[in-house]
Amino acid sequence: MLRKIFGFGEQQFPALAGATFAYLFGRIDQDALVAQLREQAPYSVDRVLAVIRAEGVEGVGGATGYVLQNCKLYAWAYFKHRHGGEKPRAADFKITMDDARFLRRLNLGHLSLEYPSYGLKEWGDLVYNAMCEIERSGYIGKFMNKKMKFLMRPAFDLKRDDLRGEMVTAAFRAIYLKFPRFDSVLHITNVAKTTISNTGKTLITYHTNPARQRLQAGAEKGQFESRIVSTEALSNMEAPDQYMSGLRDALTTLVQVAESGGMRPDVQRFLLICAGHHDAGFSEFLRRDNTLSVESMPYDRYLERARAYFGFSESQVQRLFAKLKTLS
């Protein structure tokens, strides 16, 4: 099944599927994965990324769910079994025997064995309950009403359900990609909330780009008019210091660089915190969940608190950000 999903040849499959799962389990970053795919099987790049991004694969229904859920759950459960845990059955995870044999060989030694393993139903219920809790709290609706309401007015004419769907889909994908690297059930919820917020901001940025004009169907068939992005959007956008405005977004895209293991552990952790990822120790330091603090306090203040927590000087952080800028 995995060979059909990814489109790898028989000889290429072990190495390229191994690299794909190395990315899915956080051992390498996406750039490293794409570089290896382009070198050995350039035709497969778009297909593999389509699976990871939940964009669908022609002729293979449910490809993303099979890879990000069934295969990852089985691979982690089997790795835990190799260290004393219960032996999982491939049939219980609804994966083929060929795929099971491949997944049993994955080296996941870079992950902490403290992360629990789950069966399909148990994991599905856990994720469903986390998303239901977000729904019950009104988090998505409040965010949309505060930040995105103008996108649903005539100047943009975007549908609320479509915007909401993109944010929820991104949250599910983020949870599946992050598995098994969760400290707690609360961590799962916080990853979903952070992704919903970041996706919403990305959608706002995309649809309010001043360079974007949209052709709108005119009153008569075959006629179109150019619609300029409304200046109404300006009232919904913050205007932070120029240096800070793109910093968090840039850090978010560089999180995988940090997770790939190419930096000191404390620097990796610092970058993940700066990008808004949950951290139990930093949350205790703030006396509040840091994923909430990053949304509520000015971002430069949040960075100051993170710097103080790690004992980094301002000049050290500036040099680090300058170095990262060259990688982006």
Backbone as numpy.savetxt, mean C-alpha at the origin, in Angstrom:
# Nx Ny Nz CAx CAy CAz Cx Cy Cz
-1.07 -22.80 -11.54 -1.89 -21.59 -11.54 -1.03 -20.33 -11.54
0.02 -20.31 -10.72 0.88 -19.13 -10.66 1.58 -18.89 -11.99
2.00 -19.96 -12.66 2.63 -19.80 -13.97 1.66 -19.15 -14.95
0.41 -19.56 -14.92 -0.59 -19.00 -15.82 -0.87 -17.54 -15.46
-0.93 -17.23 -14.18 -1.21 -15.86 -13.73 -0.10 -14.92 -14.15
1.15 -15.28 -13.86 2.28 -14.39 -14.14 2.75 -14.47 -15.59
2.49 -15.58 -16.25 2.92 -15.73 -17.63 4.39 -16.07 -17.79
5.01 -16.61 -16.74 6.43 -16.97 -16.82 6.60 -18.30 -17.54
7.74 -18.43 -18.26 8.09 -19.71 -18.86 8.51 -20.70 -17.80
8.54 -21.97 -18.17 8.87 -23.02 -17.20 10.24 -22.84 -16.58
11.23 -22.48 -17.41 12.59 -22.31 -16.90 12.72 -21.04 -16.06
11.95 -20.02 -16.40 12.06 -18.74 -15.69 11.28 -18.72 -14.39
10.29 -19.60 -14.29 9.34 -19.50 -13.19 9.96 -19.48 -11.79
10.86 -20.42 -11.44 11.37 -20.43 -10.06 12.01 -19.11 -9.65
12.86 -18.56 -10.50 13.57 -17.33 -10.14 12.64 -16.12 -10.14
11.81 -16.00 -11.17 10.98 -14.80 -11.29 9.79 -14.82 -10.32
9.19 -15.98 -10.12 8.13 -16.07 -9.12 8.71 -15.87 -7.73
9.94 -16.36 -7.52 10.61 -16.13 -6.23 10.84 -14.66 -5.98
11.26 -13.93 -7.02 11.47 -12.49 -6.89 10.15 -11.77 -6.62
9.09 -12.22 -7.28 7.78 -11.59 -7.08 7.32 -11.75 -5.64
7.48 -12.94 -5.08 7.07 -13.15 -3.69 8.04 -12.51 -2.70
9.29 -12.35 -3.11 10.23 -11.59 -2.27 9.74 -10.16 -2.10
9.19 -9.60 -3.18 8.59 -8.26 -3.09 7.31 -8.30 -2.25
6.46 -9.28 -2.49 5.17 -9.35 -1.79 5.35 -9.56 -0.29
6.48 -10.13 0.11 6.75 -10.32 1.54 7.75 -9.29 2.08
8.03 -8.25 1.29 8.83 -7.14 1.80 10.33 -7.34 1.85
10.84 -8.37 1.16 12.29 -8.58 1.17 13.00 -7.64 0.19
12.39 -7.37 -0.96 12.96 -6.44 -1.94 11.91 -5.39 -2.28
12.35 -4.29 -2.90 11.39 -3.26 -3.28 10.92 -3.47 -4.72
9.95 -2.67 -5.12 9.35 -2.85 -6.44 10.34 -2.57 -7.55
11.23 -1.61 -7.35 12.23 -1.31 -8.39 13.12 -2.51 -8.66
13.51 -3.21 -7.59 14.36 -4.40 -7.75 13.61 -5.49 -8.49
12.33 -5.65 -8.15 11.52 -6.66 -8.84 11.39 -6.33 -10.32
11.04 -5.10 -10.64 10.86 -4.70 -12.04 12.16 -4.84 -12.82
13.28 -4.50 -12.19 14.57 -4.61 -12.87 14.86 -6.06 -13.25
14.57 -6.99 -12.33 14.81 -8.41 -12.63 13.86 -8.90 -13.71
12.61 -8.48 -13.65 11.65 -8.90 -14.67 12.05 -8.38 -16.05
12.46 -7.11 -16.10 12.85 -6.52 -17.39 14.08 -7.19 -17.97
14.95 -7.65 -17.11 16.17 -8.30 -17.59 15.89 -9.71 -18.12
15.01 -10.46 -17.44 14.82 -11.86 -17.78 13.53 -12.15 -18.56
12.51 -11.32 -18.35 11.24 -11.56 -19.04 10.47 -10.25 -19.19
10.96 -9.35 -20.05 10.37 -8.01 -20.16 8.88 -8.02 -20.49
8.41 -9.05 -21.18 7.00 -9.14 -21.55 6.10 -9.32 -20.32
6.68 -9.73 -19.19 5.88 -10.07 -18.01 5.67 -8.90 -17.06
6.39 -7.79 -17.26 6.35 -6.69 -16.29 4.93 -6.18 -16.08
4.26 -5.81 -17.15 2.91 -5.25 -17.04 1.94 -6.25 -16.41
2.10 -7.50 -16.76 1.19 -8.54 -16.25 1.37 -8.72 -14.74
2.61 -8.80 -14.30 2.88 -8.99 -12.87 2.39 -7.78 -12.07
2.68 -6.58 -12.57 2.24 -5.37 -11.87 0.72 -5.27 -11.85
0.06 -5.75 -12.90 -1.41 -5.73 -12.93 -1.97 -6.62 -11.82
-1.31 -7.75 -11.57 -1.74 -8.63 -10.48 -1.57 -7.93 -9.14
-0.39 -7.34 -8.94 -0.10 -6.68 -7.67 -1.03 -5.50 -7.44
-1.37 -4.77 -8.49 -2.20 -3.58 -8.36 -3.70 -3.87 -8.43
-4.05 -5.14 -8.49 -5.46 -5.55 -8.55 -6.17 -4.99 -9.77
-5.46 -4.95 -10.89 -6.04 -4.43 -12.13 -6.64 -5.54 -12.99
-6.45 -6.78 -12.57 -7.02 -7.90 -13.31 -6.10 -8.43 -14.38
-6.20 -9.72 -14.65 -5.40 -10.38 -15.68 -6.34 -11.09 -16.63
-6.21 -10.79 -17.90 -7.10 -11.37 -18.90 -7.02 -12.90 -18.88
-8.18 -13.52 -18.80 -8.25 -14.98 -18.85 -8.05 -15.68 -17.52
-7.76 -14.91 -16.45 -7.55 -15.50 -15.12 -8.34 -14.71 -14.10
-9.52 -15.20 -13.76 -10.35 -14.51 -12.78 -9.80 -14.67 -11.37
-9.89 -13.61 -10.57 -9.47 -13.68 -9.17 -7.98 -13.83 -8.97
-7.17 -13.39 -9.95 -5.71 -13.60 -9.87 -5.10 -12.90 -8.67
-5.50 -11.64 -8.43 -4.91 -10.89 -7.32 -5.24 -11.53 -5.98
-6.50 -11.93 -5.79 -6.88 -12.58 -4.54 -6.13 -13.88 -4.32
-5.95 -14.65 -5.39 -5.24 -15.93 -5.27 -3.80 -15.71 -4.84
-3.15 -14.72 -5.42 -1.74 -14.47 -5.12 -1.57 -13.78 -3.76
-2.28 -12.66 -3.56 -2.07 -11.86 -2.35 -2.71 -12.47 -1.11
-3.73 -13.28 -1.28 -4.39 -13.86 -0.11 -4.05 -15.34 0.03
-4.54 -16.18 -0.89 -4.38 -17.63 -0.73 -2.91 -18.03 -0.64
-2.11 -17.57 -1.61 -0.70 -18.00 -1.66 0.12 -17.43 -0.51
-0.10 -16.15 -0.19 0.67 -15.56 0.92 0.30 -16.20 2.25
-0.99 -16.45 2.47 -1.40 -17.08 3.72 -0.78 -18.47 3.86
-0.80 -19.25 2.77 -0.25 -20.61 2.82 1.26 -20.57 3.02
1.94 -19.70 2.28 3.40 -19.63 2.37 3.84 -19.29 3.79
3.15 -18.33 4.41 3.53 -17.93 5.77 3.18 -19.04 6.78
2.02 -19.66 6.61 1.63 -20.75 7.51 2.63 -21.91 7.43
3.10 -22.22 6.21 4.04 -23.32 6.06 5.41 -22.94 6.64
5.83 -21.70 6.45 7.11 -21.27 7.02 7.05 -21.35 8.54
5.92 -20.97 9.13 5.75 -21.09 10.59 5.78 -22.56 11.01
5.20 -23.44 10.18 5.22 -24.87 10.47 6.66 -25.39 10.52
7.51 -24.89 9.64 8.92 -25.31 9.64 9.63 -24.93 10.92
9.04 -24.04 11.68 9.63 -23.61 12.96 8.74 -24.00 14.13
8.00 -25.10 13.95 7.26 -25.66 15.08 5.77 -25.46 15.05
5.24 -24.76 14.06 3.80 -24.52 13.99 3.04 -25.67 13.36
1.74 -25.53 13.34 0.87 -26.56 12.75 1.06 -26.60 11.23
1.08 -27.81 10.67 1.28 -27.97 9.24 0.00 -27.63 8.48
0.07 -26.69 7.55 -1.13 -26.32 6.79 -1.37 -27.28 5.62
-2.63 -27.43 5.22 -2.99 -28.23 4.06 -3.28 -27.31 2.88
-2.65 -27.58 1.75 -2.83 -26.74 0.56 -4.30 -26.64 0.18
-5.03 -27.74 0.33 -6.44 -27.74 -0.05 -7.25 -26.74 0.77
-6.87 -26.55 2.04 -7.58 -25.61 2.90 -7.39 -24.17 2.44
-6.33 -23.92 1.68 -6.05 -22.58 1.19 -6.44 -22.43 -0.29
-7.01 -23.50 -0.83 -7.51 -23.50 -2.21 -6.43 -23.14 -3.22
-5.25 -23.74 -3.05 -4.18 -23.55 -4.01 -3.80 -24.89 -4.61
-3.22 -24.87 -5.80 -2.86 -26.11 -6.49 -1.63 -26.73 -5.84
-1.44 -28.03 -6.05 -0.30 -28.73 -5.47 1.02 -28.22 -6.03
1.04 -27.88 -7.34 2.27 -27.33 -7.93 2.64 -26.02 -7.25
1.66 -25.16 -7.04 1.93 -23.89 -6.37 2.35 -24.11 -4.92
1.74 -25.08 -4.27 2.09 -25.38 -2.87 3.54 -25.81 -2.76
3.98 -26.67 -3.69 5.38 -27.12 -3.67 6.33 -25.94 -3.83
5.98 -25.00 -4.70 6.81 -23.82 -4.88 6.81 -22.95 -3.62
5.65 -22.69 -3.07 5.52 -21.78 -1.92 6.21 -22.34 -0.68
6.28 -23.66 -0.56 6.95 -24.27 0.60 8.45 -24.02 0.60
8.99 -23.66 -0.56 10.44 -23.43 -0.67 10.83 -21.98 -0.40
9.87 -21.09 -0.25 10.19 -19.67 -0.05 10.94 -19.47 1.26
11.97 -18.61 1.21 12.72 -18.25 2.41 12.14 -16.96 2.96
11.45 -17.06 4.07 10.83 -15.89 4.70 11.50 -15.56 6.03
12.79 -15.92 6.11 13.53 -15.74 7.36 13.73 -14.30 7.77
13.46 -13.34 6.88 13.61 -11.93 7.24 12.44 -11.43 8.09
11.39 -12.25 8.21 10.20 -11.85 8.96 10.21 -12.44 10.37
9.63 -11.73 11.30 9.55 -12.20 12.68 8.54 -13.32 12.81
8.93 -14.38 13.50 8.02 -15.50 13.73 6.90 -15.14 14.70
6.98 -13.97 15.29 5.91 -13.52 16.19 4.65 -13.15 15.41
4.79 -12.86 14.11 3.61 -12.56 13.31 2.77 -13.84 13.19
1.48 -13.78 13.51 0.66 -15.00 13.46 0.33 -15.42 12.04
-0.03 -16.69 11.88 -0.54 -17.20 10.61 -2.04 -17.42 10.76
-2.74 -17.45 9.62 -4.20 -17.56 9.64 -4.66 -18.51 8.54
-5.83 -19.10 8.77 -6.52 -19.81 7.71 -7.29 -18.82 6.86
-7.81 -19.30 5.72 -8.52 -18.41 4.81 -9.71 -17.72 5.48
-10.55 -18.50 6.14 -11.76 -17.92 6.75 -11.38 -17.00 7.91
-10.44 -17.43 8.72 -10.03 -16.62 9.88 -9.49 -15.27 9.43
-8.64 -15.29 8.39 -8.07 -14.05 7.88 -9.15 -13.19 7.22
-10.01 -13.83 6.44 -11.09 -13.09 5.80 -11.99 -12.39 6.80
-12.32 -13.09 7.90 -13.15 -12.49 8.94 -12.43 -11.33 9.62
-11.13 -11.50 9.83 -10.34 -10.45 10.49 -10.33 -9.17 9.66
-10.08 -9.31 8.37 -10.03 -8.14 7.48 -11.42 -7.53 7.35
-12.43 -8.39 7.21 -13.81 -7.89 7.09 -14.20 -7.10 8.33
-13.89 -7.61 9.50 -14.24 -6.92 10.74 -13.49 -5.60 10.87
-12.22 -5.57 10.43 -11.45 -4.33 10.49 -12.08 -3.27 9.60
-12.48 -3.67 8.39 -13.10 -2.71 7.48 -14.49 -2.30 7.97
-15.22 -3.23 8.59 -16.53 -2.89 9.15 -16.38 -1.87 10.27
-15.33 -2.02 11.07 -15.10 -1.07 12.16 -14.84 0.33 11.60
-14.10 0.39 10.50 -13.86 1.68 9.84 -15.17 2.27 9.33
-16.02 1.41 8.75 -17.32 1.85 8.26 -18.18 2.37 9.42
-18.21 1.61 10.52 -19.03 1.99 11.67 -18.58 3.32 12.26
-17.27 3.56 12.22 -16.75 4.81 12.79 -17.05 6.02 11.91
-17.49 5.76 10.66 -17.76 6.86 9.74 -16.51 7.52 9.20
-15.37 6.82 9.31 -14.08 7.42 8.94 -14.07 7.85 7.46
-14.53 6.97 6.57 -14.48 7.28 5.14 -15.43 8.42 4.81
-16.65 8.33 5.33 -17.63 9.38 5.05 -17.18 10.74 5.55
-16.61 10.77 6.74 -16.12 12.04 7.31 -14.99 12.61 6.45
-14.09 11.74 6.03 -12.98 12.20 5.19 -13.50 12.77 3.88
-14.44 12.06 3.26 -14.97 12.52 1.97 -15.74 13.83 2.12
-16.52 13.95 3.19 -17.28 15.18 3.39 -16.38 16.38 3.67
-15.26 16.12 4.34 -14.36 17.21 4.70 -13.43 17.59 3.56
-12.93 16.59 2.84 -11.86 16.83 1.87 -12.29 16.72 0.40
-13.34 15.92 0.12 -13.59 15.55 -1.27 -14.96 15.97 -1.79
-15.74 16.66 -0.98 -17.10 16.99 -1.38 -17.15 17.79 -2.67
-16.17 18.67 -2.85 -16.17 19.54 -4.05 -15.98 18.73 -5.33
-15.37 17.53 -5.22 -15.17 16.71 -6.41 -16.48 16.14 -6.95
-17.50 16.13 -6.10 -18.80 15.58 -6.52 -19.75 16.66 -7.01
-19.30 17.90 -7.08 -20.11 19.00 -7.58 -19.94 19.11 -9.10
-20.78 19.91 -9.75 -20.78 19.95 -11.22 -19.44 20.24 -11.87
-18.57 21.01 -11.22 -17.28 21.35 -11.84 -16.44 20.10 -12.12
-16.63 19.05 -11.31 -15.88 17.81 -11.50 -16.81 16.65 -11.84
-18.00 16.66 -11.23 -19.04 15.67 -11.54 -18.57 14.23 -11.35
-17.79 13.99 -10.27 -17.36 12.63 -9.96 -18.37 11.99 -9.01
-18.54 10.69 -9.13 -19.53 9.99 -8.32 -18.93 9.55 -6.99
-19.69 9.77 -5.93 -19.23 9.44 -4.59 -18.86 7.95 -4.47
-19.72 7.10 -5.00 -19.48 5.65 -4.89 -18.19 5.24 -5.61
-17.89 5.90 -6.73 -16.66 5.58 -7.46 -15.42 5.97 -6.65
-15.45 7.17 -6.07 -14.32 7.63 -5.26 -14.15 6.73 -4.04
-15.26 6.45 -3.39 -15.23 5.58 -2.21 -14.70 4.19 -2.57
-15.14 3.67 -3.70 -14.70 2.35 -4.13 -13.20 2.29 -4.34
-12.63 3.32 -4.94 -11.18 3.35 -5.14 -10.43 3.36 -3.82
-10.94 4.10 -2.84 -10.28 4.19 -1.54 -10.37 2.87 -0.78
-11.53 2.22 -0.82 -11.71 0.95 -0.13 -10.88 -0.15 -0.79
-10.87 -0.19 -2.12 -10.05 -1.18 -2.84 -8.58 -1.03 -2.50
-8.11 0.21 -2.44 -6.71 0.47 -2.09 -6.41 -0.01 -0.67
-7.38 0.15 0.25 -7.19 -0.28 1.64 -7.05 -1.80 1.72
-7.94 -2.53 1.03 -7.85 -3.99 1.02 -6.50 -4.44 0.45
-6.11 -3.82 -0.65 -4.84 -4.19 -1.29 -3.66 -3.94 -0.34
-3.68 -2.82 0.37 -2.59 -2.49 1.30 -2.49 -3.52 2.42
-3.66 -3.96 2.91 -3.66 -4.97 3.98 -3.06 -6.28 3.47
-3.48 -6.71 2.28 -2.97 -7.97 1.74 -1.47 -7.88 1.44
-1.02 -6.72 0.94 0.40 -6.56 0.66 1.23 -6.55 1.94
0.69 -5.96 2.98 1.43 -5.84 4.25 1.53 -7.17 4.98
0.54 -8.05 4.82 0.56 -9.33 5.53 1.88 -10.05 5.32
2.46 -10.67 6.37 1.95 -10.82 7.74 2.47 -9.78 8.71
3.00 -8.68 8.23 3.75 -7.74 9.08 2.82 -6.80 9.86
2.02 -7.39 10.76 1.13 -6.62 11.60 1.44 -6.88 13.07
1.51 -5.81 13.86 1.77 -5.96 15.29 0.51 -6.37 16.06
-0.66 -6.00 15.53 -1.91 -6.26 16.23 -3.07 -6.07 15.25
-4.28 -6.42 15.72 -5.47 -6.19 14.90 -5.66 -4.70 14.67
-5.35 -3.89 15.71 -5.44 -2.43 15.57 -4.53 -1.94 14.45
-3.39 -2.59 14.30 -2.45 -2.21 13.25 -3.07 -2.39 11.88
-3.84 -3.48 11.69 -4.52 -3.71 10.42 -5.47 -2.55 10.12
-6.24 -2.17 11.13 -7.18 -1.06 10.96 -6.46 0.23 10.62
-5.34 0.46 11.28 -4.60 1.71 11.05 -3.96 1.75 9.65
-3.50 0.60 9.17 -2.96 0.54 7.80 -4.06 0.88 6.81
-5.26 0.34 7.04 -6.39 0.63 6.14 -6.74 2.11 6.18
-6.79 2.70 7.38 -7.14 4.12 7.51 -6.10 5.01 6.82
-4.83 4.69 7.05 -3.77 5.49 6.42 -3.85 5.41 4.90
-4.12 4.21 4.38 -4.23 4.03 2.93 -5.43 4.78 2.38
-6.56 4.71 3.07 -7.75 5.44 2.63 -7.46 6.93 2.55
-6.81 7.46 3.58 -6.47 8.88 3.60 -5.51 9.25 2.48
-4.45 8.45 2.33 -3.46 8.74 1.28 -4.05 8.62 -0.12
-4.92 7.61 -0.32 -5.56 7.44 -1.63 -6.49 8.60 -1.92
-7.24 9.05 -0.90 -8.11 10.20 -1.08 -7.34 11.44 -1.47
-6.20 11.66 -0.82 -5.37 12.83 -1.14 -4.80 12.72 -2.55
-4.44 11.49 -2.93 -3.93 11.29 -4.29 -5.01 11.60 -5.32
-6.24 11.18 -5.05 -7.35 11.46 -5.96 -7.61 12.96 -6.05
-7.52 13.65 -4.94 -7.71 15.11 -4.95 -6.63 15.77 -5.80
-5.38 15.35 -5.58 -4.27 15.92 -6.35 -4.45 15.66 -7.84
-4.85 14.44 -8.18 -5.01 14.07 -9.59 -6.10 14.90 -10.26
-7.24 15.00 -9.61 -8.38 15.68 -10.24 -8.30 17.20 -10.16
-7.39 17.73 -9.32 -7.28 19.19 -9.23 -6.00 19.71 -9.87
-5.30 18.85 -10.58 -4.10 19.28 -11.28 -4.47 20.40 -12.27
-3.88 21.60 -12.12 -4.25 22.72 -12.99 -4.02 22.45 -14.47
-3.13 21.51 -14.76 -2.83 21.22 -16.17 -3.91 20.35 -16.80
-4.79 19.79 -15.95 -5.80 18.88 -16.50 -7.04 19.64 -16.94
-7.44 19.39 -18.18 -8.73 19.84 -18.68 -9.48 18.59 -19.11
-10.80 18.67 -19.08 -11.56 17.49 -19.46 -12.57 17.86 -20.55
-12.65 16.99 -21.53 -13.65 17.19 -22.58 -14.99 16.66 -22.09
-15.97 17.54 -22.08 -17.30 17.20 -21.59 -18.26 17.14 -22.78
-19.10 16.13 -22.80 -20.07 16.03 -23.89 -20.98 17.24 -23.90
-21.16 17.82 -25.07 -22.00 19.00 -25.20 -23.46 18.63 -25.33
-24.31 19.67 -25.47 -25.76 19.44 -25.54 -26.13 18.68 -26.80
-25.39 18.92 -27.89 -25.70 18.25 -29.14 -24.74 17.09 -29.37
-25.28 16.06 -29.98 -24.48 14.86 -30.23 -23.27 15.19 -31.09
-22.09 14.69 -30.64 -20.87 14.90 -31.42 -20.15 16.18 -31.07
-20.70 16.99 -30.14 -20.03 18.22 -29.73 -19.46 18.05 -28.34
-18.30 18.69 -28.11 -17.67 18.61 -26.79 -17.20 19.99 -26.39
-17.10 20.20 -25.07 -16.58 21.46 -24.57 -15.46 21.16 -23.59
-14.50 22.08 -23.50 -13.39 21.89 -22.58 -13.76 22.45 -21.21
-13.60 21.64 -20.20 -13.93 22.08 -18.85 -12.64 22.25 -18.05
-12.38 23.47 -17.60 -11.17 23.74 -16.82 -11.44 23.34 -15.37
-10.40 22.87 -14.69 -10.54 22.52 -13.28 -10.94 23.75 -12.49
-11.95 23.61 -11.64 -12.51 24.74 -10.92 -11.56 25.26 -9.84
-11.54 26.59 -9.66 -10.73 27.17 -8.59 -11.35 26.90 -7.23
-12.56 26.32 -7.21 -13.19 25.94 -5.95 -12.29 24.97 -5.18
-11.49 24.22 -5.93 -10.62 23.23 -5.29 -9.63 23.89 -4.34
-9.24 25.13 -4.64 -8.22 25.79 -3.83 -8.66 25.94 -2.38
-9.95 26.10 -2.15 -10.43 26.27 -0.78 -10.38 24.98 0.01
-10.15 23.86 -0.66 -10.11 22.56 0.00 -8.69 22.04 0.16
-7.71 22.82 -0.24 -6.33 22.36 -0.20 -5.50 23.20 0.75
-4.67 22.52 1.56 -3.78 23.23 2.46 -2.58 23.74 1.68
-1.92 24.76 2.22 -0.75 25.32 1.56 0.43 25.35 2.52
1.06 24.18 2.81 2.18 24.14 3.72 3.43 24.68 3.07
4.50 24.74 3.88 5.80 25.17 3.37 6.17 24.32 2.16
6.84 24.92 1.17 7.12 24.22 -0.09 7.92 22.95 0.14
8.85 22.99 1.09 9.68 21.81 1.35 8.84 20.67 1.92
7.88 21.04 2.82 7.09 20.03 3.49 5.98 19.47 2.60
5.53 20.26 1.63 4.33 19.89 0.89 4.43 18.54 0.21
5.61 18.21 -0.34 5.71 16.93 -1.03 6.50 15.89 -0.27
6.96 16.27 0.95 7.88 15.39 1.65 7.23 14.08 2.06
6.04 14.17 2.65 5.42 12.94 3.13 5.07 12.02 1.97
4.56 12.60 0.88 4.23 11.78 -0.29 5.48 11.09 -0.82
6.59 11.83 -0.85 7.84 11.25 -1.34 8.30 10.12 -0.43
8.16 10.32 0.89 8.56 9.29 1.83 7.70 8.04 1.68
6.41 8.26 1.41 5.52 7.12 1.23 5.98 6.24 0.08
6.42 6.86 -1.00 6.90 6.08 -2.15 8.24 5.42 -1.87
8.97 5.94 -0.85 10.28 5.39 -0.54 10.25 4.38 0.61
9.07 4.10 1.12 8.95 3.16 2.22 9.54 1.81 1.85
9.29 1.36 0.61 9.78 0.05 0.20 11.31 0.04 0.12
11.92 1.19 -0.15 13.38 1.27 -0.12 13.86 0.97 1.29
13.15 1.57 2.28 13.51 1.34 3.67 13.32 -0.12 4.07
12.23 -0.72 3.62 11.91 -2.09 4.00 12.80 -3.11 3.31
13.48 -2.71 2.28 14.29 -3.67 1.52 15.55 -4.08 2.25
15.88 -3.39 3.35 17.02 -3.81 4.14 18.31 -3.11 3.77
18.28 -2.09 2.94 19.49 -1.41 2.53 19.90 -0.28 3.44
19.21 -0.08 4.56 19.53 0.98 5.49 19.60 0.42 6.90
20.19 1.20 7.82 20.23 0.80 9.22 18.81 0.61 9.74
18.61 -0.35 10.63 17.25 -0.61 11.15 16.58 0.62 11.75
17.35 1.44 12.50 16.72 2.61 13.12 16.32 3.65 12.06
17.10 3.76 10.98 16.76 4.69 9.91 15.55 4.17 9.14
15.50 2.86 8.91 14.33 2.27 8.25 13.07 2.58 9.05
13.16 2.36 10.36 11.99 2.58 11.21 11.60 4.05 11.23
12.58 4.93 11.27 12.32 6.37 11.26 11.56 6.77 9.99
11.99 6.25 8.83 11.34 6.59 7.57 9.90 6.08 7.52
9.70 4.86 8.02 8.35 4.31 8.04 7.42 5.16 8.91
7.93 5.62 10.04 7.15 6.49 10.92 6.85 7.81 10.24
7.86 8.38 9.57 7.67 9.66 8.87 6.64 9.52 7.75
6.56 8.34 7.15 5.59 8.11 6.08 4.19 7.81 6.62
4.06 7.77 7.96 2.74 7.60 8.55 2.37 6.18 8.90
3.36 5.26 8.87 3.06 3.88 9.22 2.99 3.71 10.74
2.14 2.79 11.17 1.94 2.58 12.60 3.22 2.08 13.25
3.53 2.62 14.44 4.66 2.15 15.23 4.25 2.20 16.70
4.28 1.03 17.35 3.79 0.94 18.72 4.63 1.79 19.68
5.96 1.74 19.54 6.83 2.51 20.44 6.64 4.01 20.29
6.58 4.47 19.06 6.40 5.91 18.82 5.02 6.37 19.28
4.01 5.51 19.09 2.67 5.84 19.56 2.65 6.01 21.08
3.39 5.13 21.76 3.48 5.25 23.22 4.19 6.55 23.61
5.22 6.91 22.86 5.95 8.16 23.10 5.03 9.36 22.94
4.17 9.33 21.91 3.24 10.42 21.65 2.02 10.38 22.56
1.81 9.20 23.21 0.61 8.95 24.01 -0.65 9.00 23.14
-0.46 8.62 21.89 -1.56 8.58 20.94 -1.10 7.80 19.73
-2.01 7.12 19.06 -1.66 6.37 17.85 -1.01 7.32 16.84
0.20 6.99 16.42 0.91 7.93 15.53 0.24 8.09 14.17
-0.55 7.07 13.73 -1.23 7.23 12.44 -2.34 8.27 12.53
-2.83 8.53 13.74 -3.80 9.60 13.93 -3.08 10.94 14.06
-1.94 10.92 14.76 -1.17 12.16 14.95 -0.67 12.73 13.63
-0.24 11.86 12.72 0.30 12.35 11.45 -0.76 13.05 10.62
-2.03 12.69 10.86 -3.13 13.32 10.13 -3.60 14.61 10.80
-3.44 14.69 12.14 -4.06 15.80 12.86 -3.11 16.96 13.15
-1.82 16.68 13.37 -0.90 17.76 13.71 -0.14 18.24 12.46
0.36 19.48 12.48 1.17 19.95 11.34 2.32 18.98 11.08
2.59 18.71 9.81 3.55 17.65 9.50 4.95 17.99 9.97
5.34 19.28 9.94 6.67 19.63 10.42 6.80 19.35 11.92
5.69 19.54 12.66 5.69 19.23 14.09 5.79 17.73 14.30
5.09 16.96 13.48 5.16 15.50 13.57 6.60 15.02 13.33
7.28 15.61 12.35 8.67 15.24 12.08 9.58 15.59 13.25
9.33 16.73 13.90 10.12 17.11 15.08 9.98 16.08 16.18
8.76 15.60 16.40 8.53 14.60 17.43 9.22 13.28 17.08
9.17 12.90 15.81 9.85 11.67 15.38 11.36 11.81 15.55
11.89 12.99 15.20 13.33 13.23 15.35 13.74 13.16 16.81
12.92 13.74 17.69 13.22 13.72 19.12 13.17 12.28 19.66
12.22 11.50 19.19 12.07 10.11 19.65 13.32 9.29 19.34
13.91 9.52 18.16 15.10 8.75 17.75 16.41 9.41 18.18
16.33 10.66 18.64 17.53 11.36 19.04 18.37 11.83 17.87
17.75 12.02 16.70 18.45 12.50 15.53 18.52 14.02 15.56
19.63 14.58 15.12 19.74 16.03 15.02 19.02 16.51 13.76
18.71 17.80 13.74 18.02 18.36 12.56 18.89 18.22 11.32
20.20 18.43 11.46 21.09 18.34 10.30 21.18 16.90 9.79
21.13 15.91 10.70 21.15 14.51 10.28 19.92 14.19 9.42
18.77 14.66 9.87 17.53 14.39 9.15 17.53 15.09 7.80
18.03 16.32 7.75 18.08 17.05 6.49 18.98 16.34 5.49
20.12 15.82 5.97 21.03 15.09 5.08 20.38 13.80 4.59
19.63 13.13 5.48 18.94 11.90 5.09 17.91 12.17 4.01
17.09 13.22 4.19 16.06 13.55 3.21 16.69 13.97 1.88
17.81 14.68 1.96 18.50 15.10 0.74 19.01 13.87 -0.02
19.50 12.87 0.72 19.98 11.65 0.09 18.83 10.89 -0.56
17.69 10.81 0.17 16.53 10.10 -0.37 15.99 10.77 -1.62
16.09 12.10 -1.65 15.59 12.85 -2.80 16.27 12.41 -4.09
17.55 12.05 -3.97 18.29 11.60 -5.16 17.85 10.22 -5.61
17.18 9.46 -4.72 16.71 8.11 -5.07 15.33 8.11 -5.69
14.57 9.21 -5.51 13.18 9.24 -5.93 13.07 9.54 -7.42
